[in-house]
Amino acid sequence: AKRPNSIQALAEPVKEIVKNISKYYNIYQETTKSNGTTYQLNNFINQSIKEVKEILNKEKINTIILGDGNKIINQYPINTTITTFDKVFFVTNSNNLVIPDLTGYSKNDLEVVLTLLKIPYTIKGHGYVINQSILPGTKIDSNMQIEITLASKLKE
């Protein structure tokens, strides 16, 4: 077998291996989105959740609503450009916020939701949510802390 004469010959295979390992552990995200169009996401705080959801659905923006209120009191992201099929999280003026079903959420999305809901958390593993220590639908209180377990989708 012929050995490569330089480090340069190894660069592409090593780059591909690092990229694949990073995807496996969910520490790499593709920056290109197929057929995605950009949308200027405004500040929707204090607006009607029903109206905002209708506007964003027309733009094919994935809205995740936390709480059963009728007005938006917090959102992520805010005042930025997003791509269609991106997720936008809204917290409503609900008196009974509950723990959502986080199954399948990426670490990034998980951290956004728990930060918006002001719930302290610990995360074990890499990848996507497969288990949460507090059942979905449990009313949120100021003393709770949730443990999340992540695993790679490749193991399924």
mmCIF file with all atom_site columns, C-alpha atoms in Angstrom:
data_model
loop_
_atom_site.group_PDB
_atom_site.id
_atom_site.type_symbol
_atom_site.label_atom_id
_atom_site.label_alt_id
_atom_site.label_comp_id
_atom_site.label_asym_id
_atom_site.label_entity_id
_atom_site.label_seq_id
_atom_site.pdbx_PDB_ins_code
_atom_site.Cartn_x
_atom_site.Cartn_y
_atom_site.Cartn_z
_atom_site.occupancy
_atom_site.B_iso_or_equiv
_atom_site.pdbx_formal_charge
_atom_site.auth_seq_id
_atom_site.auth_comp_id
_atom_site.auth_asym_id
_atom_site.auth_atom_id
_atom_site.pdbx_PDB_model_num
ATOM 1   C CA . ALA A 1 1   ? 0.000   0.000  0.000  1.00 0.00 ? 1   ALA A CA 1
ATOM 2   C CA . LYS A 1 2   ? 1.181   3.450  -0.866 1.00 0.00 ? 2   LYS A CA 1
ATOM 3   C CA . ARG A 1 3   ? 1.511   5.872  2.029  1.00 0.00 ? 3   ARG A CA 1
ATOM 4   C CA . PRO A 1 4   ? 0.441   9.495  1.674  1.00 0.00 ? 4   PRO A CA 1
ATOM 5   C CA . ASN A 1 5   ? 3.371   11.886 1.274  1.00 0.00 ? 5   ASN A CA 1
ATOM 6   C CA . SER A 1 6   ? 1.865   14.689 3.297  1.00 0.00 ? 6   SER A CA 1
ATOM 7   C CA . ILE A 1 7   ? -0.551  15.621 6.012  1.00 0.00 ? 7   ILE A CA 1
ATOM 8   C CA . GLN A 1 8   ? -2.681  17.285 3.341  1.00 0.00 ? 8   GLN A CA 1
ATOM 9   C CA . ALA A 1 9   ? -3.732  13.883 1.984  1.00 0.00 ? 9   ALA A CA 1
ATOM 10  C CA . LEU A 1 10  ? -5.245  13.016 5.380  1.00 0.00 ? 10  LEU A CA 1
ATOM 11  C CA . ALA A 1 11  ? -7.091  16.304 5.848  1.00 0.00 ? 11  ALA A CA 1
ATOM 12  C CA . GLU A 1 12  ? -10.339 15.406 4.019  1.00 0.00 ? 12  GLU A CA 1
ATOM 13  C CA . PRO A 1 13  ? -10.868 11.956 5.611  1.00 0.00 ? 13  PRO A CA 1
ATOM 14  C CA . VAL A 1 14  ? -10.139 13.339 9.097  1.00 0.00 ? 14  VAL A CA 1
ATOM 15  C CA . LYS A 1 15  ? -12.500 16.276 8.485  1.00 0.00 ? 15  LYS A CA 1
ATOM 16  C CA . GLU A 1 16  ? -15.277 13.847 7.469  1.00 0.00 ? 16  GLU A CA 1
ATOM 17  C CA . ILE A 1 17  ? -14.702 11.645 10.548 1.00 0.00 ? 17  ILE A CA 1
ATOM 18  C CA . VAL A 1 18  ? -14.801 14.639 12.922 1.00 0.00 ? 18  VAL A CA 1
ATOM 19  C CA . LYS A 1 19  ? -17.996 15.893 11.238 1.00 0.00 ? 19  LYS A CA 1
ATOM 20  C CA . ASN A 1 20  ? -19.700 12.483 11.620 1.00 0.00 ? 20  ASN A CA 1
ATOM 21  C CA . ILE A 1 21  ? -18.661 12.092 15.270 1.00 0.00 ? 21  ILE A CA 1
ATOM 22  C CA . SER A 1 22  ? -19.897 15.635 15.984 1.00 0.00 ? 22  SER A CA 1
ATOM 23  C CA . LYS A 1 23  ? -23.278 14.857 14.394 1.00 0.00 ? 23  LYS A CA 1
ATOM 24  C CA . TYR A 1 24  ? -23.500 11.652 16.461 1.00 0.00 ? 24  TYR A CA 1
ATOM 25  C CA . TYR A 1 25  ? -23.017 13.576 19.711 1.00 0.00 ? 25  TYR A CA 1
ATOM 26  C CA . ASN A 1 26  ? -25.208 16.500 18.564 1.00 0.00 ? 26  ASN A CA 1
ATOM 27  C CA . ILE A 1 27  ? -22.400 19.055 18.780 1.00 0.00 ? 27  ILE A CA 1
ATOM 28  C CA . TYR A 1 28  ? -22.482 19.920 15.099 1.00 0.00 ? 28  TYR A CA 1
ATOM 29  C CA . GLN A 1 29  ? -25.345 21.534 13.255 1.00 0.00 ? 29  GLN A CA 1
ATOM 30  C CA . GLU A 1 30  ? -25.674 21.903 9.509  1.00 0.00 ? 30  GLU A CA 1
ATOM 31  C CA . THR A 1 31  ? -25.765 25.593 8.672  1.00 0.00 ? 31  THR A CA 1
ATOM 32  C CA . THR A 1 32  ? -27.513 25.154 5.346  1.00 0.00 ? 32  THR A CA 1
ATOM 33  C CA . LYS A 1 33  ? -31.247 24.584 5.342  1.00 0.00 ? 33  LYS A CA 1
ATOM 34  C CA . SER A 1 34  ? -32.810 23.166 2.219  1.00 0.00 ? 34  SER A CA 1
ATOM 35  C CA . ASN A 1 35  ? -35.393 25.409 0.572  1.00 0.00 ? 35  ASN A CA 1
ATOM 36  C CA . GLY A 1 36  ? -35.537 27.626 3.658  1.00 0.00 ? 36  GLY A CA 1
ATOM 37  C CA . THR A 1 37  ? -36.521 31.233 3.198  1.00 0.00 ? 37  THR A CA 1
ATOM 38  C CA . THR A 1 38  ? -35.617 33.860 5.745  1.00 0.00 ? 38  THR A CA 1
ATOM 39  C CA . TYR A 1 39  ? -38.137 35.746 7.862  1.00 0.00 ? 39  TYR A CA 1
ATOM 40  C CA . GLN A 1 40  ? -37.628 38.785 10.091 1.00 0.00 ? 40  GLN A CA 1
ATOM 41  C CA . LEU A 1 41  ? -38.955 37.690 13.487 1.00 0.00 ? 41  LEU A CA 1
ATOM 42  C CA . ASN A 1 42  ? -40.254 40.635 15.491 1.00 0.00 ? 42  ASN A CA 1
ATOM 43  C CA . ASN A 1 43  ? -40.952 41.119 19.169 1.00 0.00 ? 43  ASN A CA 1
ATOM 44  C CA . PHE A 1 44  ? -44.422 39.632 19.740 1.00 0.00 ? 44  PHE A CA 1
ATOM 45  C CA . ILE A 1 45  ? -44.531 40.164 23.518 1.00 0.00 ? 45  ILE A CA 1
ATOM 46  C CA . ASN A 1 46  ? -47.951 41.414 24.747 1.00 0.00 ? 46  ASN A CA 1
ATOM 47  C CA . GLN A 1 47  ? -49.641 40.337 21.498 1.00 0.00 ? 47  GLN A CA 1
ATOM 48  C CA . SER A 1 48  ? -52.393 37.753 21.047 1.00 0.00 ? 48  SER A CA 1
ATOM 49  C CA . ILE A 1 49  ? -50.955 34.221 20.777 1.00 0.00 ? 49  ILE A CA 1
ATOM 50  C CA . LYS A 1 50  ? -53.760 33.240 18.386 1.00 0.00 ? 50  LYS A CA 1
ATOM 51  C CA . GLU A 1 51  ? -52.981 36.039 15.906 1.00 0.00 ? 51  GLU A CA 1
ATOM 52  C CA . VAL A 1 52  ? -49.204 35.557 16.101 1.00 0.00 ? 52  VAL A CA 1
ATOM 53  C CA . LYS A 1 53  ? -49.520 31.795 15.581 1.00 0.00 ? 53  LYS A CA 1
ATOM 54  C CA . GLU A 1 54  ? -51.654 32.349 12.453 1.00 0.00 ? 54  GLU A CA 1
ATOM 55  C CA . ILE A 1 55  ? -49.067 34.788 11.026 1.00 0.00 ? 55  ILE A CA 1
ATOM 56  C CA . LEU A 1 56  ? -46.128 32.446 11.702 1.00 0.00 ? 56  LEU A CA 1
ATOM 57  C CA . ASN A 1 57  ? -47.926 29.322 10.442 1.00 0.00 ? 57  ASN A CA 1
ATOM 58  C CA . LYS A 1 58  ? -48.390 31.047 7.059  1.00 0.00 ? 58  LYS A CA 1
ATOM 59  C CA . GLU A 1 59  ? -44.612 31.579 6.996  1.00 0.00 ? 59  GLU A CA 1
ATOM 60  C CA . LYS A 1 60  ? -44.062 27.870 7.889  1.00 0.00 ? 60  LYS A CA 1
ATOM 61  C CA . ILE A 1 61  ? -42.450 28.846 11.204 1.00 0.00 ? 61  ILE A CA 1
ATOM 62  C CA . ASN A 1 62  ? -42.716 26.114 13.844 1.00 0.00 ? 62  ASN A CA 1
ATOM 63  C CA . THR A 1 63  ? -44.297 27.759 16.919 1.00 0.00 ? 63  THR A CA 1
ATOM 64  C CA . ILE A 1 64  ? -44.028 26.083 20.313 1.00 0.00 ? 64  ILE A CA 1
ATOM 65  C CA . ILE A 1 65  ? -46.452 27.533 22.850 1.00 0.00 ? 65  ILE A CA 1
ATOM 66  C CA . LEU A 1 66  ? -45.828 27.119 26.567 1.00 0.00 ? 66  LEU A CA 1
ATOM 67  C CA . GLY A 1 67  ? -48.904 27.687 28.703 1.00 0.00 ? 67  GLY A CA 1
ATOM 68  C CA . ASP A 1 68  ? -52.583 28.124 27.856 1.00 0.00 ? 68  ASP A CA 1
ATOM 69  C CA . GLY A 1 69  ? -52.842 31.910 28.164 1.00 0.00 ? 69  GLY A CA 1
ATOM 70  C CA . ASN A 1 70  ? -53.974 34.245 25.388 1.00 0.00 ? 70  ASN A CA 1
ATOM 71  C CA . LYS A 1 71  ? -51.102 36.782 25.451 1.00 0.00 ? 71  LYS A CA 1
ATOM 72  C CA . ILE A 1 72  ? -47.356 36.309 24.893 1.00 0.00 ? 72  ILE A CA 1
ATOM 73  C CA . ILE A 1 73  ? -45.163 37.254 27.866 1.00 0.00 ? 73  ILE A CA 1
ATOM 74  C CA . ASN A 1 74  ? -41.823 35.892 26.628 1.00 0.00 ? 74  ASN A CA 1
ATOM 75  C CA . GLN A 1 75  ? -40.329 34.553 23.408 1.00 0.00 ? 75  GLN A CA 1
ATOM 76  C CA . TYR A 1 76  ? -37.159 33.071 21.937 1.00 0.00 ? 76  TYR A CA 1
ATOM 77  C CA . PRO A 1 77  ? -35.626 34.076 19.596 1.00 0.00 ? 77  PRO A CA 1
ATOM 78  C CA . ILE A 1 78  ? -36.612 37.733 19.406 1.00 0.00 ? 78  ILE A CA 1
ATOM 79  C CA . ASN A 1 79  ? -35.906 40.538 16.903 1.00 0.00 ? 79  ASN A CA 1
ATOM 80  C CA . THR A 1 80  ? -33.769 38.416 14.599 1.00 0.00 ? 80  THR A CA 1
ATOM 81  C CA . THR A 1 81  ? -33.782 36.783 11.183 1.00 0.00 ? 81  THR A CA 1
ATOM 82  C CA . ILE A 1 82  ? -34.828 33.136 11.173 1.00 0.00 ? 82  ILE A CA 1
ATOM 83  C CA . THR A 1 83  ? -35.363 30.513 8.491  1.00 0.00 ? 83  THR A CA 1
ATOM 84  C CA . THR A 1 84  ? -38.633 28.767 7.732  1.00 0.00 ? 84  THR A CA 1
ATOM 85  C CA . PHE A 1 85  ? -38.907 25.514 9.669  1.00 0.00 ? 85  PHE A CA 1
ATOM 86  C CA . ASP A 1 86  ? -36.959 27.066 12.592 1.00 0.00 ? 86  ASP A CA 1
ATOM 87  C CA . LYS A 1 87  ? -38.627 26.852 16.000 1.00 0.00 ? 87  LYS A CA 1
ATOM 88  C CA . VAL A 1 88  ? -39.942 29.891 17.857 1.00 0.00 ? 88  VAL A CA 1
ATOM 89  C CA . PHE A 1 89  ? -40.870 29.476 21.521 1.00 0.00 ? 89  PHE A CA 1
ATOM 90  C CA . PHE A 1 90  ? -43.584 31.551 23.218 1.00 0.00 ? 90  PHE A CA 1
ATOM 91  C CA . VAL A 1 91  ? -44.531 31.662 26.900 1.00 0.00 ? 91  VAL A CA 1
ATOM 92  C CA . THR A 1 92  ? -48.122 32.767 27.512 1.00 0.00 ? 92  THR A CA 1
ATOM 93  C CA . ASN A 1 93  ? -49.741 34.581 30.443 1.00 0.00 ? 93  ASN A CA 1
ATOM 94  C CA . SER A 1 94  ? -50.983 31.314 31.913 1.00 0.00 ? 94  SER A CA 1
ATOM 95  C CA . ASN A 1 95  ? -51.478 30.783 35.630 1.00 0.00 ? 95  ASN A CA 1
ATOM 96  C CA . ASN A 1 96  ? -50.967 27.057 35.284 1.00 0.00 ? 96  ASN A CA 1
ATOM 97  C CA . LEU A 1 97  ? -47.758 26.475 33.356 1.00 0.00 ? 97  LEU A CA 1
ATOM 98  C CA . VAL A 1 98  ? -46.983 22.770 33.118 1.00 0.00 ? 98  VAL A CA 1
ATOM 99  C CA . ILE A 1 99  ? -43.915 20.732 32.221 1.00 0.00 ? 99  ILE A CA 1
ATOM 100 C CA . PRO A 1 100 ? -44.078 19.969 28.483 1.00 0.00 ? 100 PRO A CA 1
ATOM 101 C CA . ASP A 1 101 ? -43.250 16.602 26.950 1.00 0.00 ? 101 ASP A CA 1
ATOM 102 C CA . LEU A 1 102 ? -39.601 17.167 26.040 1.00 0.00 ? 102 LEU A CA 1
ATOM 103 C CA . THR A 1 103 ? -39.088 13.802 24.320 1.00 0.00 ? 103 THR A CA 1
ATOM 104 C CA . GLY A 1 104 ? -37.087 14.196 21.121 1.00 0.00 ? 104 GLY A CA 1
ATOM 105 C CA . TYR A 1 105 ? -35.939 17.761 21.857 1.00 0.00 ? 105 TYR A CA 1
ATOM 106 C CA . SER A 1 106 ? -32.335 18.636 21.015 1.00 0.00 ? 106 SER A CA 1
ATOM 107 C CA . LYS A 1 107 ? -30.129 19.902 23.828 1.00 0.00 ? 107 LYS A CA 1
ATOM 108 C CA . ASN A 1 108 ? -30.357 23.456 22.442 1.00 0.00 ? 108 ASN A CA 1
ATOM 109 C CA . ASP A 1 109 ? -34.179 23.448 22.252 1.00 0.00 ? 109 ASP A CA 1
ATOM 110 C CA . LEU A 1 110 ? -34.396 21.823 25.679 1.00 0.00 ? 110 LEU A CA 1
ATOM 111 C CA . GLU A 1 111 ? -32.234 24.523 27.267 1.00 0.00 ? 111 GLU A CA 1
ATOM 112 C CA . VAL A 1 112 ? -34.345 27.265 25.630 1.00 0.00 ? 112 VAL A CA 1
ATOM 113 C CA . VAL A 1 113 ? -37.615 25.808 26.985 1.00 0.00 ? 113 VAL A CA 1
ATOM 114 C CA . LEU A 1 114 ? -36.335 25.220 30.519 1.00 0.00 ? 114 LEU A CA 1
ATOM 115 C CA . THR A 1 115 ? -34.738 28.684 30.660 1.00 0.00 ? 115 THR A CA 1
ATOM 116 C CA . LEU A 1 116 ? -37.958 30.344 29.437 1.00 0.00 ? 116 LEU A CA 1
ATOM 117 C CA . LEU A 1 117 ? -39.926 28.413 32.079 1.00 0.00 ? 117 LEU A CA 1
ATOM 118 C CA . LYS A 1 118 ? -37.274 29.235 34.741 1.00 0.00 ? 118 LYS A CA 1
ATOM 119 C CA . ILE A 1 119 ? -36.809 25.576 35.704 1.00 0.00 ? 119 ILE A CA 1
ATOM 120 C CA . PRO A 1 120 ? -33.374 24.520 37.021 1.00 0.00 ? 120 PRO A CA 1
ATOM 121 C CA . TYR A 1 121 ? -32.125 21.407 35.221 1.00 0.00 ? 121 TYR A CA 1
ATOM 122 C CA . THR A 1 122 ? -29.359 18.856 34.893 1.00 0.00 ? 122 THR A CA 1
ATOM 123 C CA . ILE A 1 123 ? -28.601 17.024 31.669 1.00 0.00 ? 123 ILE A CA 1
ATOM 124 C CA . LYS A 1 124 ? -27.017 13.583 31.284 1.00 0.00 ? 124 LYS A CA 1
ATOM 125 C CA . GLY A 1 125 ? -25.779 12.267 27.958 1.00 0.00 ? 125 GLY A CA 1
ATOM 126 C CA . HIS A 1 126 ? -25.641 13.633 24.419 1.00 0.00 ? 126 HIS A CA 1
ATOM 127 C CA . GLY A 1 127 ? -28.149 13.857 21.598 1.00 0.00 ? 127 GLY A CA 1
ATOM 128 C CA . TYR A 1 128 ? -31.900 14.124 22.115 1.00 0.00 ? 128 TYR A CA 1
ATOM 129 C CA . VAL A 1 129 ? -34.234 13.825 25.117 1.00 0.00 ? 129 VAL A CA 1
ATOM 130 C CA . ILE A 1 130 ? -35.273 10.256 25.905 1.00 0.00 ? 130 ILE A CA 1
ATOM 131 C CA . ASN A 1 131 ? -36.305 10.721 29.562 1.00 0.00 ? 131 ASN A CA 1
ATOM 132 C CA . GLN A 1 132 ? -37.342 13.473 31.971 1.00 0.00 ? 132 GLN A CA 1
ATOM 133 C CA . SER A 1 133 ? -37.595 13.159 35.770 1.00 0.00 ? 133 SER A CA 1
ATOM 134 C CA . ILE A 1 134 ? -40.833 15.172 36.013 1.00 0.00 ? 134 ILE A CA 1
ATOM 135 C CA . LEU A 1 135 ? -43.818 13.906 34.044 1.00 0.00 ? 135 LEU A CA 1
ATOM 136 C CA . PRO A 1 136 ? -45.300 16.061 31.265 1.00 0.00 ? 136 PRO A CA 1
ATOM 137 C CA . GLY A 1 137 ? -48.386 17.930 32.482 1.00 0.00 ? 137 GLY A CA 1
ATOM 138 C CA . THR A 1 138 ? -47.015 18.444 36.009 1.00 0.00 ? 138 THR A CA 1
ATOM 139 C CA . LYS A 1 139 ? -47.756 21.984 37.238 1.00 0.00 ? 139 LYS A CA 1
ATOM 140 C CA . ILE A 1 140 ? -44.563 24.035 37.496 1.00 0.00 ? 140 ILE A CA 1
ATOM 141 C CA . ASP A 1 141 ? -43.624 25.327 40.940 1.00 0.00 ? 141 ASP A CA 1
ATOM 142 C CA . SER A 1 142 ? -40.648 27.346 42.145 1.00 0.00 ? 142 SER A CA 1
ATOM 143 C CA . ASN A 1 143 ? -39.035 24.416 44.007 1.00 0.00 ? 143 ASN A CA 1
ATOM 144 C CA . MET A 1 144 ? -38.783 21.962 41.145 1.00 0.00 ? 144 MET A CA 1
ATOM 145 C CA . GLN A 1 145 ? -35.634 20.845 39.393 1.00 0.00 ? 145 GLN A CA 1
ATOM 146 C CA . ILE A 1 146 ? -35.715 18.482 36.439 1.00 0.00 ? 146 ILE A CA 1
ATOM 147 C CA . GLU A 1 147 ? -33.208 15.857 35.316 1.00 0.00 ? 147 GLU A CA 1
ATOM 148 C CA . ILE A 1 148 ? -33.034 15.165 31.599 1.00 0.00 ? 148 ILE A CA 1
ATOM 149 C CA . THR A 1 149 ? -31.438 12.157 29.899 1.00 0.00 ? 149 THR A CA 1
ATOM 150 C CA . LEU A 1 150 ? -30.234 12.479 26.321 1.00 0.00 ? 150 LEU A CA 1
ATOM 151 C CA . ALA A 1 151 ? -29.212 9.750  23.876 1.00 0.00 ? 151 ALA A CA 1
ATOM 152 C CA . SER A 1 152 ? -28.290 9.632  20.222 1.00 0.00 ? 152 SER A CA 1
ATOM 153 C CA . LYS A 1 153 ? -31.076 8.874  17.754 1.00 0.00 ? 153 LYS A CA 1
ATOM 154 C CA . LEU A 1 154 ? -28.641 6.542  16.006 1.00 0.00 ? 154 LEU A CA 1
ATOM 155 C CA . LYS A 1 155 ? -29.052 3.955  18.794 1.00 0.00 ? 155 LYS A CA 1
ATOM 156 C CA . GLU A 1 156 ? -32.747 3.439  18.017 1.00 0.00 ? 156 GLU A CA 1
#
